[in-house]
Amino acid sequence: MRGPTPKTFFQKTKVSIREILRENQSGATCEYARDIQIASNMLLNQVNDILDFSKIEAGQMDIIMDEYEPMSSLHDLSMIFLNRIGEKPVELLYDIDTDLPEKLYGDRQRIRQVIINLMNNAIKFTDSGFVKLTVKAETIDEETLNVIYEVKDSGQGIKAEDIDKLFGTYAQVDKEKNHFKEGTGLGLSISKQMVELMGGSIGVT
């Protein structure tokens, strides 16, 4: 008899915790439920990273091109980032190009996943200050638009000698300082490979 996959299990756990939080707005039960929700989200993200990495390594990561609305996607993501920030004194900033078309053609889900990876990484290493997402539209020709997503933060920064390691597999820079930060070390590696599969490029300053 087969049980639920880890991904399905954590998704069901998230639904159950939401129900508890709806019914208990305060007190110890609510506090415990929030702790479980945070831990569940972390584990689900790690499971998803491992599954995605396995797909990429096996050459089974599909890029599905379709029409999507970029502003709608960005709006949906804003609550994810605010929840990720939680109680930290971090301001979430946006600078969206007014020339960004109402509709674009690409893999909405993969683009969304890369933005989440980059923003979550910035928020994770920023204890105070700001995290800013800038979206620029660069016209190539009548049918082609280059969309540039830039994530900037006031976090701890990266040593110059560690920049080349940043997109490596299972890589975490400055391990002595960051050993208590959760994650698989796969997020940026997956993001780089996804972006390149879509014909783009990714880098860091």
PDB file of C-alpha atoms in Angstrom:
ATOM      1  CA  MET A   1       0.000   0.000   0.000  1.00  0.00           C
ATOM      2  CA  ARG A   2       1.472   3.328  -1.054  1.00  0.00           C
ATOM      3  CA  GLY A   3       1.201   6.404   1.123  1.00  0.00           C
ATOM      4  CA  PRO A   4       1.165  10.069   0.065  1.00  0.00           C
ATOM      5  CA  THR A   5       4.263  11.583  -1.492  1.00  0.00           C
ATOM      6  CA  PRO A   6       6.231  14.008   0.732  1.00  0.00           C
ATOM      7  CA  LYS A   7       5.020  16.921  -1.395  1.00  0.00           C
ATOM      8  CA  THR A   8       1.353  15.866  -1.078  1.00  0.00           C
ATOM      9  CA  PHE A   9       1.769  15.315   2.666  1.00  0.00           C
ATOM     10  CA  PHE A  10       3.111  18.825   3.278  1.00  0.00           C
ATOM     11  CA  GLN A  11       0.431  20.395   1.084  1.00  0.00           C
ATOM     12  CA  LYS A  12      -2.271  18.622   3.124  1.00  0.00           C
ATOM     13  CA  THR A  13      -0.539  19.723   6.325  1.00  0.00           C
ATOM     14  CA  LYS A  14      -0.651  23.346   5.152  1.00  0.00           C
ATOM     15  CA  VAL A  15      -4.404  23.100   4.510  1.00  0.00           C
ATOM     16  CA  SER A  16      -5.027  21.638   7.995  1.00  0.00           C
ATOM     17  CA  ILE A  17      -2.939  24.346   9.667  1.00  0.00           C
ATOM     18  CA  ARG A  18      -4.867  27.071   7.804  1.00  0.00           C
ATOM     19  CA  GLU A  19      -8.088  25.630   9.239  1.00  0.00           C
ATOM     20  CA  ILE A  20      -6.633  25.707  12.764  1.00  0.00           C
ATOM     21  CA  LEU A  21      -5.485  29.315  12.328  1.00  0.00           C
ATOM     22  CA  ARG A  22      -8.930  30.341  11.075  1.00  0.00           C
ATOM     23  CA  GLU A  23     -10.586  28.837  14.142  1.00  0.00           C
ATOM     24  CA  ASN A  24      -7.974  30.022  16.671  1.00  0.00           C
ATOM     25  CA  GLN A  25      -7.001  33.655  16.280  1.00  0.00           C
ATOM     26  CA  SER A  26      -4.947  33.878  19.471  1.00  0.00           C
ATOM     27  CA  GLY A  27      -3.440  31.865  22.311  1.00  0.00           C
ATOM     28  CA  ALA A  28      -0.992  28.980  22.508  1.00  0.00           C
ATOM     29  CA  THR A  29      -2.823  26.868  19.901  1.00  0.00           C
ATOM     30  CA  CYS A  30      -2.468  29.629  17.319  1.00  0.00           C
ATOM     31  CA  GLU A  31       1.212  30.115  18.161  1.00  0.00           C
ATOM     32  CA  TYR A  32       1.947  26.383  17.825  1.00  0.00           C
ATOM     33  CA  ALA A  33       0.004  26.249  14.543  1.00  0.00           C
ATOM     34  CA  ARG A  34       2.042  29.117  13.118  1.00  0.00           C
ATOM     35  CA  ASP A  35       5.289  27.388  14.096  1.00  0.00           C
ATOM     36  CA  ILE A  36       4.110  24.208  12.381  1.00  0.00           C
ATOM     37  CA  GLN A  37       3.056  26.197   9.312  1.00  0.00           C
ATOM     38  CA  ILE A  38       6.493  27.813   9.022  1.00  0.00           C
ATOM     39  CA  ALA A  39       8.255  24.443   9.429  1.00  0.00           C
ATOM     40  CA  SER A  40       5.900  22.822   6.901  1.00  0.00           C
ATOM     41  CA  ASN A  41       6.567  25.577   4.354  1.00  0.00           C
ATOM     42  CA  MET A  42      10.319  25.189   4.808  1.00  0.00           C
ATOM     43  CA  LEU A  43      10.154  21.413   4.330  1.00  0.00           C
ATOM     44  CA  LEU A  44       7.868  21.705   1.299  1.00  0.00           C
ATOM     45  CA  ASN A  45      10.265  24.187  -0.308  1.00  0.00           C
ATOM     46  CA  GLN A  46      13.177  21.827   0.284  1.00  0.00           C
ATOM     47  CA  VAL A  47      11.274  18.856  -1.172  1.00  0.00           C
ATOM     48  CA  ASN A  48      10.320  20.943  -4.221  1.00  0.00           C
ATOM     49  CA  ASP A  49      13.954  22.008  -4.720  1.00  0.00           C
ATOM     50  CA  ILE A  50      15.168  18.411  -4.655  1.00  0.00           C
ATOM     51  CA  LEU A  51      12.443  17.268  -7.069  1.00  0.00           C
ATOM     52  CA  ASP A  52      13.182  20.126  -9.482  1.00  0.00           C
ATOM     53  CA  PHE A  53      16.917  19.476  -9.348  1.00  0.00           C
ATOM     54  CA  SER A  54      16.311  15.785 -10.096  1.00  0.00           C
ATOM     55  CA  LYS A  55      14.162  16.706 -13.109  1.00  0.00           C
ATOM     56  CA  ILE A  56      16.810  19.088 -14.459  1.00  0.00           C
ATOM     57  CA  GLU A  57      19.588  16.529 -13.975  1.00  0.00           C
ATOM     58  CA  ALA A  58      17.490  13.930 -15.838  1.00  0.00           C
ATOM     59  CA  GLY A  59      16.711  16.378 -18.655  1.00  0.00           C
ATOM     60  CA  GLN A  60      12.996  16.191 -17.843  1.00  0.00           C
ATOM     61  CA  MET A  61      12.347  19.810 -16.912  1.00  0.00           C
ATOM     62  CA  ASP A  62       9.739  21.036 -19.407  1.00  0.00           C
ATOM     63  CA  ILE A  63       9.428  24.679 -20.391  1.00  0.00           C
ATOM     64  CA  ILE A  64       5.768  25.378 -21.190  1.00  0.00           C
ATOM     65  CA  MET A  65       5.270  28.551 -23.213  1.00  0.00           C
ATOM     66  CA  ASP A  66       1.900  30.282 -22.977  1.00  0.00           C
ATOM     67  CA  GLU A  67       0.329  33.711 -22.700  1.00  0.00           C
ATOM     68  CA  TYR A  68       0.290  35.195 -19.197  1.00  0.00           C
ATOM     69  CA  GLU A  69      -0.307  38.511 -17.420  1.00  0.00           C
ATOM     70  CA  PRO A  70       2.916  39.660 -15.691  1.00  0.00           C
ATOM     71  CA  MET A  71       1.262  42.225 -13.404  1.00  0.00           C
ATOM     72  CA  SER A  72      -1.227  39.647 -12.148  1.00  0.00           C
ATOM     73  CA  SER A  73       1.636  37.251 -11.396  1.00  0.00           C
ATOM     74  CA  LEU A  74       3.586  39.900  -9.488  1.00  0.00           C
ATOM     75  CA  HIS A  75       0.514  40.872  -7.483  1.00  0.00           C
ATOM     76  CA  ASP A  76      -0.038  37.249  -6.462  1.00  0.00           C
ATOM     77  CA  LEU A  77       3.559  37.002  -5.249  1.00  0.00           C
ATOM     78  CA  SER A  78       3.425  40.060  -2.976  1.00  0.00           C
ATOM     79  CA  MET A  79       1.633  38.201  -0.149  1.00  0.00           C
ATOM     80  CA  ILE A  80       4.159  35.352  -0.313  1.00  0.00           C
ATOM     81  CA  PHE A  81       7.001  37.823   0.232  1.00  0.00           C
ATOM     82  CA  LEU A  82       5.209  39.670   3.048  1.00  0.00           C
ATOM     83  CA  ASN A  83       4.592  36.367   4.840  1.00  0.00           C
ATOM     84  CA  ARG A  84       8.240  35.443   4.345  1.00  0.00           C
ATOM     85  CA  ILE A  85       9.353  38.741   5.947  1.00  0.00           C
ATOM     86  CA  GLY A  86       7.045  38.161   8.914  1.00  0.00           C
ATOM     87  CA  GLU A  87       7.993  40.326  11.884  1.00  0.00           C
ATOM     88  CA  LYS A  88      11.410  41.362  10.583  1.00  0.00           C
ATOM     89  CA  PRO A  89      11.893  45.147  10.134  1.00  0.00           C
ATOM     90  CA  VAL A  90      12.305  44.752   6.366  1.00  0.00           C
ATOM     91  CA  GLU A  91      10.515  46.960   3.838  1.00  0.00           C
ATOM     92  CA  LEU A  92       9.330  45.368   0.601  1.00  0.00           C
ATOM     93  CA  LEU A  93       9.829  47.696  -2.394  1.00  0.00           C
ATOM     94  CA  TYR A  94       8.743  47.433  -6.042  1.00  0.00           C
ATOM     95  CA  ASP A  95       9.813  49.340  -9.147  1.00  0.00           C
ATOM     96  CA  ILE A  96       7.796  48.071 -12.125  1.00  0.00           C
ATOM     97  CA  ASP A  97       8.390  49.470 -15.621  1.00  0.00           C
ATOM     98  CA  THR A  98       5.256  51.235 -16.900  1.00  0.00           C
ATOM     99  CA  ASP A  99       6.101  49.945 -20.400  1.00  0.00           C
ATOM    100  CA  LEU A 100       5.610  46.338 -19.278  1.00  0.00           C
ATOM    101  CA  PRO A 101       2.906  44.923 -21.589  1.00  0.00           C
ATOM    102  CA  GLU A 102      -0.400  43.685 -20.217  1.00  0.00           C
ATOM    103  CA  LYS A 103       0.316  40.224 -21.643  1.00  0.00           C
ATOM    104  CA  LEU A 104       3.512  38.311 -22.382  1.00  0.00           C
ATOM    105  CA  TYR A 105       4.363  34.902 -23.798  1.00  0.00           C
ATOM    106  CA  GLY A 106       6.563  32.568 -21.776  1.00  0.00           C
ATOM    107  CA  ASP A 107       6.613  29.974 -19.002  1.00  0.00           C
ATOM    108  CA  ARG A 108       4.728  31.818 -16.268  1.00  0.00           C
ATOM    109  CA  GLN A 109       5.269  29.095 -13.659  1.00  0.00           C
ATOM    110  CA  ARG A 110       9.040  28.871 -14.126  1.00  0.00           C
ATOM    111  CA  ILE A 111       9.449  32.662 -14.156  1.00  0.00           C
ATOM    112  CA  ARG A 112       7.376  32.846 -10.990  1.00  0.00           C
ATOM    113  CA  GLN A 113       9.509  30.145  -9.353  1.00  0.00           C
ATOM    114  CA  VAL A 114      12.765  31.940 -10.146  1.00  0.00           C
ATOM    115  CA  ILE A 115      11.448  35.247  -8.751  1.00  0.00           C
ATOM    116  CA  ILE A 116      10.332  33.472  -5.565  1.00  0.00           C
ATOM    117  CA  ASN A 117      13.753  31.813  -5.197  1.00  0.00           C
ATOM    118  CA  LEU A 118      15.605  35.108  -5.611  1.00  0.00           C
ATOM    119  CA  MET A 119      13.291  37.114  -3.349  1.00  0.00           C
ATOM    120  CA  ASN A 120      13.190  34.442  -0.637  1.00  0.00           C
ATOM    121  CA  ASN A 121      16.987  34.300  -0.696  1.00  0.00           C
ATOM    122  CA  ALA A 122      17.229  38.088  -0.342  1.00  0.00           C
ATOM    123  CA  ILE A 123      14.706  38.136   2.506  1.00  0.00           C
ATOM    124  CA  LYS A 124      16.439  35.238   4.277  1.00  0.00           C
ATOM    125  CA  PHE A 125      19.751  37.104   4.462  1.00  0.00           C
ATOM    126  CA  THR A 126      18.284  40.541   5.229  1.00  0.00           C
ATOM    127  CA  ASP A 127      17.537  41.091   8.923  1.00  0.00           C
ATOM    128  CA  SER A 128      16.597  44.766   8.552  1.00  0.00           C
ATOM    129  CA  GLY A 129      16.329  47.425   5.859  1.00  0.00           C
ATOM    130  CA  PHE A 130      14.772  46.599   2.500  1.00  0.00           C
ATOM    131  CA  VAL A 131      14.335  44.081  -0.293  1.00  0.00           C
ATOM    132  CA  LYS A 132      13.505  45.561  -3.693  1.00  0.00           C
ATOM    133  CA  LEU A 133      12.184  43.934  -6.871  1.00  0.00           C
ATOM    134  CA  THR A 134      12.715  45.903 -10.087  1.00  0.00           C
ATOM    135  CA  VAL A 135      11.145  44.800 -13.377  1.00  0.00           C
ATOM    136  CA  LYS A 136      12.321  46.439 -16.614  1.00  0.00           C
ATOM    137  CA  ALA A 137      11.043  45.962 -20.168  1.00  0.00           C
ATOM    138  CA  GLU A 138      13.634  46.121 -22.946  1.00  0.00           C
ATOM    139  CA  THR A 139      12.293  46.008 -26.505  1.00  0.00           C
ATOM    140  CA  ILE A 140      14.287  43.793 -28.879  1.00  0.00           C
ATOM    141  CA  ASP A 141      12.019  43.953 -31.928  1.00  0.00           C
ATOM    142  CA  GLU A 142       8.309  44.157 -32.765  1.00  0.00           C
ATOM    143  CA  GLU A 143       7.598  40.691 -31.366  1.00  0.00           C
ATOM    144  CA  THR A 144      10.320  40.241 -28.741  1.00  0.00           C
ATOM    145  CA  LEU A 145      10.697  41.827 -25.314  1.00  0.00           C
ATOM    146  CA  ASN A 146      13.538  41.213 -22.873  1.00  0.00           C
ATOM    147  CA  VAL A 147      12.207  41.356 -19.305  1.00  0.00           C
ATOM    148  CA  ILE A 148      14.855  42.095 -16.673  1.00  0.00           C
ATOM    149  CA  TYR A 149      14.119  41.127 -13.062  1.00  0.00           C
ATOM    150  CA  GLU A 150      16.476  42.633 -10.509  1.00  0.00           C
ATOM    151  CA  VAL A 151      16.452  41.822  -6.803  1.00  0.00           C
ATOM    152  CA  LYS A 152      18.363  44.169  -4.512  1.00  0.00           C
ATOM    153  CA  ASP A 153      18.622  44.075  -0.722  1.00  0.00           C
ATOM    154  CA  SER A 154      20.337  45.721   2.229  1.00  0.00           C
ATOM    155  CA  GLY A 155      21.391  42.382   3.699  1.00  0.00           C
ATOM    156  CA  GLN A 156      24.769  41.091   4.784  1.00  0.00           C
ATOM    157  CA  GLY A 157      26.225  40.910   1.275  1.00  0.00           C
ATOM    158  CA  ILE A 158      28.622  38.393  -0.250  1.00  0.00           C
ATOM    159  CA  LYS A 159      32.410  38.224  -0.128  1.00  0.00           C
ATOM    160  CA  ALA A 160      34.045  38.777  -3.515  1.00  0.00           C
ATOM    161  CA  GLU A 161      35.729  35.377  -3.390  1.00  0.00           C
ATOM    162  CA  ASP A 162      32.352  33.656  -2.861  1.00  0.00           C
ATOM    163  CA  ILE A 163      30.505  35.117  -5.867  1.00  0.00           C
ATOM    164  CA  ASP A 164      31.631  32.338  -8.222  1.00  0.00           C
ATOM    165  CA  LYS A 165      30.265  29.728  -5.791  1.00  0.00           C
ATOM    166  CA  LEU A 166      26.818  31.292  -5.513  1.00  0.00           C
ATOM    167  CA  PHE A 167      25.070  29.312  -8.264  1.00  0.00           C
ATOM    168  CA  GLY A 168      26.765  26.020  -7.447  1.00  0.00           C
ATOM    169  CA  THR A 169      24.913  22.857  -6.428  1.00  0.00           C
ATOM    170  CA  TYR A 170      24.303  22.504  -2.668  1.00  0.00           C
ATOM    171  CA  ALA A 171      26.336  25.669  -2.196  1.00  0.00           C
ATOM    172  CA  GLN A 172      26.059  27.962   0.799  1.00  0.00           C
ATOM    173  CA  VAL A 173      28.576  30.776   1.004  1.00  0.00           C
ATOM    174  CA  ASP A 174      30.192  31.822   4.281  1.00  0.00           C
ATOM    175  CA  LYS A 175      29.044  28.624   6.043  1.00  0.00           C
ATOM    176  CA  GLU A 176      30.464  29.641   9.416  1.00  0.00           C
ATOM    177  CA  LYS A 177      28.254  32.752   9.454  1.00  0.00           C
ATOM    178  CA  ASN A 178      25.186  31.241   7.768  1.00  0.00           C
ATOM    179  CA  HIS A 179      25.021  27.718   9.175  1.00  0.00           C
ATOM    180  CA  PHE A 180      21.747  28.503  10.987  1.00  0.00           C
ATOM    181  CA  LYS A 181      19.977  29.651   7.793  1.00  0.00           C
ATOM    182  CA  GLU A 182      17.590  27.017   6.420  1.00  0.00           C
ATOM    183  CA  GLY A 183      17.736  25.736   2.844  1.00  0.00           C
ATOM    184  CA  THR A 184      19.082  23.002   0.594  1.00  0.00           C
ATOM    185  CA  GLY A 185      21.627  25.146  -1.253  1.00  0.00           C
ATOM    186  CA  LEU A 186      19.790  24.298  -4.491  1.00  0.00           C
ATOM    187  CA  GLY A 187      17.570  27.336  -5.013  1.00  0.00           C
ATOM    188  CA  LEU A 188      20.002  29.523  -6.941  1.00  0.00           C
ATOM    189  CA  SER A 189      21.431  26.595  -8.903  1.00  0.00           C
ATOM    190  CA  ILE A 190      17.909  25.611  -9.985  1.00  0.00           C
ATOM    191  CA  SER A 191      17.104  29.237 -10.835  1.00  0.00           C
ATOM    192  CA  LYS A 192      20.190  29.527 -13.039  1.00  0.00           C
ATOM    193  CA  GLN A 193      19.370  26.344 -14.964  1.00  0.00           C
ATOM    194  CA  MET A 194      15.709  27.319 -15.377  1.00  0.00           C
ATOM    195  CA  VAL A 195      16.609  30.776 -16.679  1.00  0.00           C
ATOM    196  CA  GLU A 196      19.071  29.296 -19.161  1.00  0.00           C
ATOM    197  CA  LEU A 197      16.484  26.724 -20.314  1.00  0.00           C
ATOM    198  CA  MET A 198      14.216  29.686 -21.116  1.00  0.00           C
ATOM    199  CA  GLY A 199      16.974  31.379 -23.110  1.00  0.00           C
ATOM    200  CA  GLY A 200      17.896  33.946 -20.485  1.00  0.00           C
ATOM    201  CA  SER A 201      20.853  34.698 -18.231  1.00  0.00           C
ATOM    202  CA  ILE A 202      21.344  35.319 -14.537  1.00  0.00           C
ATOM    203  CA  GLY A 203      24.108  36.924 -12.508  1.00  0.00           C
ATOM    204  CA  VAL A 204      24.995  38.740  -9.296  1.00  0.00           C
ATOM    205  CA  THR A 205      26.774  41.911  -8.244  1.00  0.00           C
TER     206      THR A 205
END
